[in-house]
Amino acid sequence: MINKIDAMLGQQIVDAISQVVDKDINFIDRQGMIIASTDQTRIGSFHAAGYEVATKRKVIVVESDKVFEGTKVGVNYPIIIDDEVFGVIGITGQPSKIMKYGFLASKITEIFIKEEKMAGRYESRKKMIQYLMNMCIYEKGVNKEAIGQMIDKLHIKPHEFHQCIVIEISKKHVDFVEIETKIYKLLGEYNIELYMYNYPNHFIILISKNRMREVKHLMSKVDESEQRIIYCGIGIEATIWNIKETYDSALLALKYAKQKDVMIVESNQLDIELILESLPKVTKEKYIQTVIGNLTADELDLLNCYYECNMSLKETAEKLYIHKNTVQYRLDKIYMKIGINPREFKQSIRIYLGIYMKNTQ
């Protein structure tokens, strides 16, 4: 929130008033210095009448150039908003002719200052949201007292369930800046505040679970082309205190969406993937090496297709444009090679897990 007018804002105010009032206009700060003016030669000079106006909080009419130091004939109005003096507007000219402009000049100035204060509050709120999300997602040993204070200031219901959406913008086919701008615009239109941009191409959004349907609609508005522009992972439900849990599950869903080349995947659509993701990297690598480490790239391609076809020999053969007996022969060779039968359901699960882990490394 601003409590002091800088030269840039002061000049904007002066220029706006001068378009309505065809007189020289000065903006004088609380110390009596002219910080903006239609007469550039007066900027930086002391205005004694302006200082007295700011101090005494009352209008001063100057009838002679010799009464106050650095002052010309005119009228000077205090700018008071919420009982706080922000400065003084001075209008140069015969007081009898310019008194009628005083109220108008004051109102124009008030509008500028209130807009600036609102912008300041908005920026401050945005920074607090970013800080809150960063703290909850990335920092260890979270300061619960600080989080509680921010939740209270942001008027977030602490026990309301939210879901995290992680959006990744594809770098391959699109104008990144255009899509980024489109996402920002839609977030504004849908009045979504709890979001942050994560360099280089991720948006992290927190949304109450009862708004998830309309947010999915929002995503479809972003990705309307034939090519895949964005990928979205939607996390589990969690309170604001447990952002990291819903964020981590959203990342996993995003990873799966990219693998399957679909726009949106929700974490509640995943089951075995969630279990495997929790395994240590060393454990996964050892399992992969033990189960499928000796298989060739062609054999792995055959198995990938076999599992995509739900272990159907006929569908696998049709998809690979080979005879069904050839598929059966190659699967038998894999059985002889690794000692695990891909055509027997329980044993095949072991191979599937190894292939899934390898594909998601």
Short mmCIF file of C-alpha atoms in Angstrom, two decimals:
data_model
loop_
_atom_site.label_atom_id
_atom_site.label_comp_id
_atom_site.label_asym_id
_atom_site.label_seq_id
_atom_site.Cartn_x
_atom_site.Cartn_y
_atom_site.Cartn_z
CA MET A 1 0.00 0.00 0.00
CA ILE A 2 1.40 3.40 -0.94
CA ASN A 3 1.70 6.28 1.52
CA LYS A 4 3.91 8.49 -0.61
CA ILE A 5 3.54 9.75 -4.17
CA ASP A 6 6.59 9.41 -6.40
CA ALA A 7 7.49 11.77 -9.26
CA MET A 8 6.14 9.44 -11.95
CA LEU A 9 2.69 9.14 -10.40
CA GLY A 10 2.74 12.85 -9.57
CA GLN A 11 3.38 13.73 -13.21
CA GLN A 12 0.56 11.43 -14.34
CA ILE A 13 -1.78 13.28 -11.98
CA VAL A 14 -0.57 16.68 -13.17
CA ASP A 15 -0.97 15.73 -16.84
CA ALA A 16 -4.48 14.40 -16.26
CA ILE A 17 -5.63 17.55 -14.45
CA SER A 18 -4.04 19.85 -17.05
CA GLN A 19 -6.13 18.22 -19.78
CA VAL A 20 -9.25 19.41 -17.97
CA VAL A 21 -7.93 22.61 -16.39
CA ASP A 22 -6.08 24.81 -18.86
CA LYS A 23 -3.69 26.19 -16.26
CA ASP A 24 -0.25 25.36 -14.89
CA ILE A 25 -0.53 22.53 -12.35
CA ASN A 26 1.95 21.51 -9.64
CA PHE A 27 2.06 18.43 -7.47
CA ILE A 28 3.73 19.26 -4.15
CA ASP A 29 4.82 16.57 -1.69
CA ARG A 30 4.34 16.71 2.07
CA GLN A 31 7.75 18.36 2.54
CA GLY A 32 6.75 21.21 0.24
CA MET A 33 8.84 20.14 -2.78
CA ILE A 34 7.36 20.36 -6.27
CA ILE A 35 7.88 16.84 -7.66
CA ALA A 36 5.77 17.21 -10.83
CA SER A 37 4.54 20.19 -12.85
CA THR A 38 3.36 21.39 -16.23
CA ASP A 39 6.16 23.95 -15.84
CA GLN A 40 9.30 21.81 -15.87
CA THR A 41 11.45 24.67 -14.53
CA ARG A 42 9.64 24.52 -11.19
CA ILE A 43 10.27 20.81 -10.51
CA GLY A 44 12.59 20.38 -7.53
CA SER A 45 11.90 23.80 -6.03
CA PHE A 46 10.41 24.49 -2.60
CA HIS A 47 6.78 25.63 -2.44
CA ALA A 48 6.14 27.30 0.93
CA ALA A 49 2.37 27.54 0.49
CA GLY A 50 2.21 23.85 -0.44
CA TYR A 51 4.15 22.92 2.68
CA GLU A 52 1.74 24.89 4.85
CA VAL A 53 -1.26 23.30 3.12
CA ALA A 54 0.12 19.81 3.83
CA THR A 55 0.92 20.72 7.43
CA LYS A 56 -2.32 22.50 8.28
CA ARG A 57 -4.49 20.27 6.04
CA LYS A 58 -6.43 23.21 4.59
CA VAL A 59 -6.81 25.09 1.29
CA ILE A 60 -4.57 28.16 0.91
CA VAL A 61 -5.29 30.90 -1.60
CA VAL A 62 -2.23 32.89 -2.72
CA GLU A 63 -3.10 36.41 -3.79
CA SER A 64 0.50 37.60 -4.45
CA ASP A 65 3.73 36.02 -5.68
CA LYS A 66 5.57 37.63 -2.77
CA VAL A 67 3.65 36.10 0.15
CA PHE A 68 5.16 32.59 0.13
CA GLU A 69 8.62 31.44 -1.00
CA GLY A 70 8.63 29.77 -4.39
CA THR A 71 4.93 30.34 -4.85
CA LYS A 72 2.88 32.01 -7.60
CA VAL A 73 -0.63 33.40 -7.48
CA GLY A 74 -3.13 30.56 -7.35
CA VAL A 75 -4.93 28.05 -5.15
CA ASN A 76 -3.45 25.02 -3.34
CA TYR A 77 -5.55 22.05 -2.26
CA PRO A 78 -4.57 19.30 0.23
CA ILE A 79 -5.07 15.72 -1.00
CA ILE A 80 -6.49 13.81 1.95
CA ILE A 81 -7.60 10.18 1.64
CA ASP A 82 -8.65 8.10 4.66
CA ASP A 83 -7.45 10.93 6.89
CA GLU A 84 -3.94 10.76 5.39
CA VAL A 85 -2.28 13.66 3.52
CA PHE A 86 -0.72 12.46 0.28
CA GLY A 87 0.37 15.83 -1.05
CA VAL A 88 -0.92 19.11 -2.46
CA ILE A 89 -2.29 20.17 -5.85
CA GLY A 90 -1.41 23.72 -6.82
CA ILE A 91 -3.23 25.51 -9.65
CA THR A 92 -1.61 28.71 -10.94
CA GLY A 93 -3.90 31.65 -11.87
CA GLN A 94 -6.27 34.24 -10.53
CA PRO A 95 -8.02 32.61 -7.53
CA SER A 96 -11.43 34.02 -8.46
CA LYS A 97 -11.22 32.21 -11.82
CA ILE A 98 -9.73 28.90 -10.73
CA MET A 99 -11.46 28.17 -7.42
CA LYS A 100 -14.14 26.27 -9.35
CA TYR A 101 -11.51 23.74 -10.49
CA GLY A 102 -10.42 22.80 -6.98
CA PHE A 103 -12.96 20.04 -6.35
CA LEU A 104 -12.40 18.56 -9.82
CA ALA A 105 -8.59 18.54 -9.40
CA SER A 106 -8.92 16.90 -5.99
CA LYS A 107 -11.20 14.16 -7.32
CA ILE A 108 -8.93 13.38 -10.28
CA THR A 109 -5.99 13.08 -7.90
CA GLU A 110 -7.98 10.90 -5.50
CA ILE A 111 -8.88 8.48 -8.30
CA PHE A 112 -5.24 8.09 -9.33
CA ILE A 113 -4.09 7.48 -5.76
CA LYS A 114 -6.85 4.99 -4.96
CA GLU A 115 -6.09 3.04 -8.14
CA GLU A 116 -2.42 2.99 -7.17
CA LYS A 117 -3.28 1.78 -3.67
CA MET A 118 -5.47 -0.99 -5.09
CA ALA A 119 -2.68 -2.03 -7.45
CA GLY A 120 -0.29 -2.07 -4.51
CA ARG A 121 -2.59 -4.30 -2.48
CA TYR A 122 -3.03 -6.59 -5.48
CA GLU A 123 0.72 -6.94 -6.00
CA SER A 124 1.24 -7.52 -2.29
CA ARG A 125 -1.43 -10.25 -2.30
CA LYS A 126 0.13 -11.92 -5.34
CA LYS A 127 3.54 -11.97 -3.65
CA MET A 128 2.05 -13.47 -0.49
CA ILE A 129 0.35 -16.23 -2.52
CA GLN A 130 3.63 -17.01 -4.30
CA TYR A 131 5.49 -17.10 -0.99
CA LEU A 132 2.86 -19.34 0.61
CA MET A 133 2.91 -21.85 -2.25
CA ASN A 134 6.71 -21.88 -2.47
CA MET A 135 7.02 -22.39 1.27
CA CYS A 136 4.52 -25.28 1.37
CA ILE A 137 5.81 -27.06 -1.74
CA TYR A 138 9.57 -26.68 -1.60
CA GLU A 139 10.72 -25.80 1.92
CA LYS A 140 11.50 -28.35 4.60
CA GLY A 141 10.56 -27.66 8.20
CA VAL A 142 7.59 -25.45 7.29
CA ASN A 143 6.84 -22.57 9.65
CA LYS A 144 3.23 -23.35 10.58
CA GLU A 145 2.75 -20.05 12.39
CA ALA A 146 3.79 -18.07 9.30
CA ILE A 147 1.56 -20.20 7.07
CA GLY A 148 -1.36 -19.71 9.44
CA GLN A 149 -0.93 -15.93 9.35
CA MET A 150 -0.84 -15.90 5.52
CA ILE A 151 -3.89 -18.18 5.26
CA ASP A 152 -5.74 -15.80 7.57
CA LYS A 153 -4.70 -12.68 5.63
CA LEU A 154 -5.60 -14.27 2.29
CA HIS A 155 -9.00 -15.38 3.67
CA ILE A 156 -8.36 -19.00 2.69
CA LYS A 157 -10.49 -21.57 4.49
CA PRO A 158 -7.86 -23.72 6.24
CA HIS A 159 -9.93 -26.94 6.22
CA GLU A 160 -11.33 -26.60 2.68
CA PHE A 161 -10.06 -29.24 0.28
CA HIS A 162 -8.03 -28.11 -2.74
CA GLN A 163 -6.47 -29.93 -5.66
CA CYS A 164 -3.25 -28.98 -7.36
CA ILE A 165 -3.04 -28.73 -11.13
CA VAL A 166 0.38 -28.70 -12.76
CA ILE A 167 0.29 -27.47 -16.35
CA GLU A 168 3.25 -27.99 -18.63
CA ILE A 169 3.40 -26.00 -21.86
CA SER A 170 4.86 -27.99 -24.74
CA LYS A 171 7.97 -26.40 -26.22
CA LYS A 172 7.76 -28.31 -29.49
CA HIS A 173 4.84 -26.95 -31.46
CA VAL A 174 3.66 -23.62 -30.06
CA ASP A 175 4.45 -20.00 -29.47
CA PHE A 176 5.26 -20.25 -25.75
CA VAL A 177 4.60 -16.58 -24.96
CA GLU A 178 1.19 -16.69 -26.66
CA ILE A 179 0.07 -19.74 -24.67
CA GLU A 180 1.47 -18.31 -21.42
CA THR A 181 -0.48 -15.09 -22.01
CA LYS A 182 -3.63 -17.08 -22.76
CA ILE A 183 -3.31 -19.01 -19.48
CA TYR A 184 -2.82 -15.80 -17.47
CA LYS A 185 -5.89 -14.29 -19.15
CA LEU A 186 -8.08 -17.30 -18.43
CA LEU A 187 -6.93 -17.45 -14.79
CA GLY A 188 -8.04 -13.84 -14.46
CA GLU A 189 -11.38 -14.45 -16.17
CA TYR A 190 -12.10 -17.43 -13.92
CA ASN A 191 -11.01 -15.45 -10.84
CA ILE A 192 -8.33 -17.98 -9.86
CA GLU A 193 -5.79 -16.46 -7.47
CA LEU A 194 -3.87 -19.40 -6.02
CA TYR A 195 -1.32 -20.04 -8.73
CA MET A 196 2.34 -19.52 -9.48
CA TYR A 197 4.58 -19.78 -12.54
CA ASN A 198 7.49 -22.16 -12.22
CA TYR A 199 10.32 -21.60 -14.72
CA PRO A 200 10.70 -22.68 -17.48
CA ASN A 201 7.25 -23.95 -18.53
CA HIS A 202 5.07 -24.96 -15.57
CA PHE A 203 2.02 -23.35 -14.00
CA ILE A 204 1.05 -24.61 -10.53
CA ILE A 205 -2.59 -23.94 -9.63
CA LEU A 206 -4.52 -24.65 -6.43
CA ILE A 207 -8.26 -24.88 -6.86
CA SER A 208 -11.07 -25.87 -4.49
CA LYS A 209 -12.36 -29.30 -5.44
CA ASN A 210 -15.89 -28.02 -6.15
CA ARG A 211 -14.51 -25.85 -8.97
CA MET A 212 -12.54 -28.61 -10.67
CA ARG A 213 -15.11 -29.18 -13.41
CA GLU A 214 -14.98 -25.58 -14.63
CA VAL A 215 -11.17 -25.59 -14.46
CA LYS A 216 -11.06 -28.64 -16.74
CA HIS A 217 -13.15 -26.57 -19.13
CA LEU A 218 -10.56 -23.81 -18.79
CA MET A 219 -7.80 -26.23 -19.82
CA SER A 220 -9.74 -27.22 -22.93
CA LYS A 221 -9.89 -23.54 -23.92
CA VAL A 222 -6.10 -23.33 -23.78
CA ASP A 223 -5.56 -26.47 -25.85
CA GLU A 224 -7.91 -26.12 -28.82
CA SER A 225 -5.47 -27.02 -31.58
CA GLU A 226 -4.94 -30.42 -33.19
CA GLN A 227 -1.42 -30.57 -31.78
CA ARG A 228 -0.83 -31.13 -28.08
CA ILE A 229 -0.10 -27.71 -26.55
CA ILE A 230 -0.35 -28.43 -22.84
CA TYR A 231 -0.25 -31.39 -20.49
CA CYS A 232 -2.05 -31.29 -17.13
CA GLY A 233 -1.69 -33.39 -14.01
CA ILE A 234 -4.38 -33.11 -11.31
CA GLY A 235 -3.43 -34.06 -7.76
CA ILE A 236 -5.27 -35.61 -4.85
CA GLU A 237 -7.54 -33.61 -2.55
CA ALA A 238 -5.77 -31.92 0.36
CA THR A 239 -6.12 -28.93 2.65
CA ILE A 240 -3.95 -25.85 2.20
CA TRP A 241 -1.69 -27.24 4.95
CA ASN A 242 -0.84 -30.24 2.76
CA ILE A 243 -0.13 -28.56 -0.58
CA LYS A 244 2.96 -30.71 -1.14
CA GLU A 245 0.92 -33.92 -1.12
CA THR A 246 -1.44 -32.75 -3.83
CA TYR A 247 1.47 -31.16 -5.75
CA ASP A 248 3.53 -34.38 -5.76
CA SER A 249 0.57 -36.44 -6.97
CA ALA A 250 -0.17 -33.83 -9.68
CA LEU A 251 3.44 -34.12 -10.91
CA LEU A 252 3.04 -37.90 -11.19
CA ALA A 253 -0.23 -37.49 -13.09
CA LEU A 254 1.48 -34.97 -15.40
CA LYS A 255 4.27 -37.45 -16.08
CA TYR A 256 1.70 -40.08 -17.01
CA ALA A 257 -0.20 -37.62 -19.25
CA LYS A 258 3.00 -36.94 -21.20
CA GLN A 259 3.73 -40.64 -21.57
CA LYS A 260 0.25 -41.34 -22.91
CA ASP A 261 0.11 -38.06 -24.88
CA VAL A 262 -3.23 -37.01 -23.40
CA MET A 263 -4.07 -33.53 -22.16
CA ILE A 264 -5.30 -34.28 -18.62
CA VAL A 265 -4.65 -37.11 -16.18
CA GLU A 266 -6.02 -37.13 -12.65
CA SER A 267 -4.08 -38.84 -9.87
CA ASN A 268 -7.18 -40.83 -8.87
CA GLN A 269 -6.94 -42.54 -12.28
CA LEU A 270 -3.56 -43.97 -11.26
CA ASP A 271 -3.03 -46.98 -9.01
CA ILE A 272 0.06 -49.08 -9.57
CA GLU A 273 1.91 -46.01 -10.87
CA LEU A 274 1.54 -44.31 -7.46
CA ILE A 275 3.00 -47.34 -5.70
CA LEU A 276 5.95 -47.66 -8.07
CA GLU A 277 6.73 -43.96 -7.87
CA SER A 278 7.32 -44.28 -4.13
CA LEU A 279 10.11 -46.86 -4.61
CA PRO A 280 13.75 -45.71 -4.29
CA LYS A 281 15.59 -45.27 -7.58
CA VAL A 282 18.20 -47.90 -6.65
CA THR A 283 15.46 -50.48 -5.99
CA LYS A 284 13.86 -49.78 -9.37
CA GLU A 285 17.14 -50.05 -11.25
CA LYS A 286 17.98 -53.36 -9.55
CA TYR A 287 14.53 -54.76 -10.38
CA ILE A 288 14.76 -53.68 -14.03
CA GLN A 289 18.19 -55.26 -14.42
CA THR A 290 17.12 -58.51 -12.75
CA VAL A 291 13.85 -58.98 -14.66
CA ILE A 292 14.33 -57.51 -18.16
CA GLY A 293 17.98 -56.44 -18.25
CA ASN A 294 18.92 -59.15 -20.80
CA LEU A 295 16.17 -58.33 -23.31
CA THR A 296 16.92 -56.62 -26.61
CA ALA A 297 15.22 -53.41 -27.83
CA ASP A 298 13.11 -55.45 -30.29
CA GLU A 299 11.97 -57.79 -27.53
CA LEU A 300 11.02 -54.85 -25.32
CA ASP A 301 9.08 -53.28 -28.20
CA LEU A 302 7.17 -56.55 -28.66
CA LEU A 303 6.32 -56.69 -24.95
CA ASN A 304 5.23 -53.05 -24.89
CA CYS A 305 2.83 -53.74 -27.73
CA TYR A 306 1.69 -56.99 -26.11
CA TYR A 307 0.70 -55.22 -22.90
CA GLU A 308 -0.94 -52.33 -24.76
CA CYS A 309 -3.11 -54.98 -26.43
CA ASN A 310 -4.03 -56.49 -23.03
CA MET A 311 -1.94 -59.62 -23.68
CA SER A 312 -3.97 -60.53 -26.76
CA LEU A 313 -1.86 -62.48 -29.27
CA LYS A 314 -4.28 -61.67 -32.09
CA GLU A 315 -4.35 -57.89 -31.46
CA THR A 316 -0.57 -57.78 -30.99
CA ALA A 317 -0.05 -59.59 -34.29
CA GLU A 318 -2.41 -57.23 -36.11
CA LYS A 319 -0.75 -54.16 -34.66
CA LEU A 320 2.75 -55.38 -35.59
CA TYR A 321 1.64 -56.75 -39.00
CA ILE A 322 3.00 -60.24 -38.23
CA HIS A 323 1.43 -63.69 -37.83
CA LYS A 324 -0.08 -64.70 -34.50
CA ASN A 325 2.23 -67.73 -34.37
CA THR A 326 5.23 -65.41 -34.76
CA VAL A 327 4.13 -63.43 -31.70
CA GLN A 328 3.73 -66.67 -29.75
CA TYR A 329 7.15 -67.91 -30.87
CA ARG A 330 8.88 -64.66 -29.82
CA LEU A 331 7.16 -64.65 -26.42
CA ASP A 332 8.29 -68.22 -25.85
CA LYS A 333 11.86 -67.17 -26.68
CA ILE A 334 11.62 -64.41 -24.06
CA TYR A 335 10.39 -67.02 -21.53
CA MET A 336 13.41 -69.23 -22.26
CA LYS A 337 15.74 -66.22 -22.00
CA ILE A 338 14.61 -64.73 -18.67
CA GLY A 339 12.76 -67.61 -17.05
CA ILE A 340 9.54 -65.62 -16.66
CA ASN A 341 6.55 -66.52 -18.83
CA PRO A 342 4.88 -63.43 -20.40
CA ARG A 343 1.88 -65.55 -21.36
CA GLU A 344 1.13 -66.59 -17.77
CA PHE A 345 -0.74 -63.81 -15.96
CA LYS A 346 0.97 -63.82 -12.56
CA GLN A 347 4.46 -64.13 -14.02
CA SER A 348 3.66 -61.56 -16.67
CA ILE A 349 2.96 -58.97 -13.99
CA ARG A 350 6.64 -59.09 -13.03
CA ILE A 351 7.68 -58.32 -16.60
CA TYR A 352 5.09 -55.53 -16.92
CA LEU A 353 6.37 -53.85 -13.76
CA GLY A 354 9.94 -53.95 -15.04
CA ILE A 355 8.94 -52.48 -18.39
CA TYR A 356 6.86 -49.75 -16.75
CA MET A 357 9.75 -48.76 -14.47
CA LYS A 358 12.14 -48.69 -17.44
CA ASN A 359 9.77 -46.59 -19.53
CA THR A 360 9.35 -44.05 -16.73
CA GLN A 361 13.03 -43.61 -15.84
#
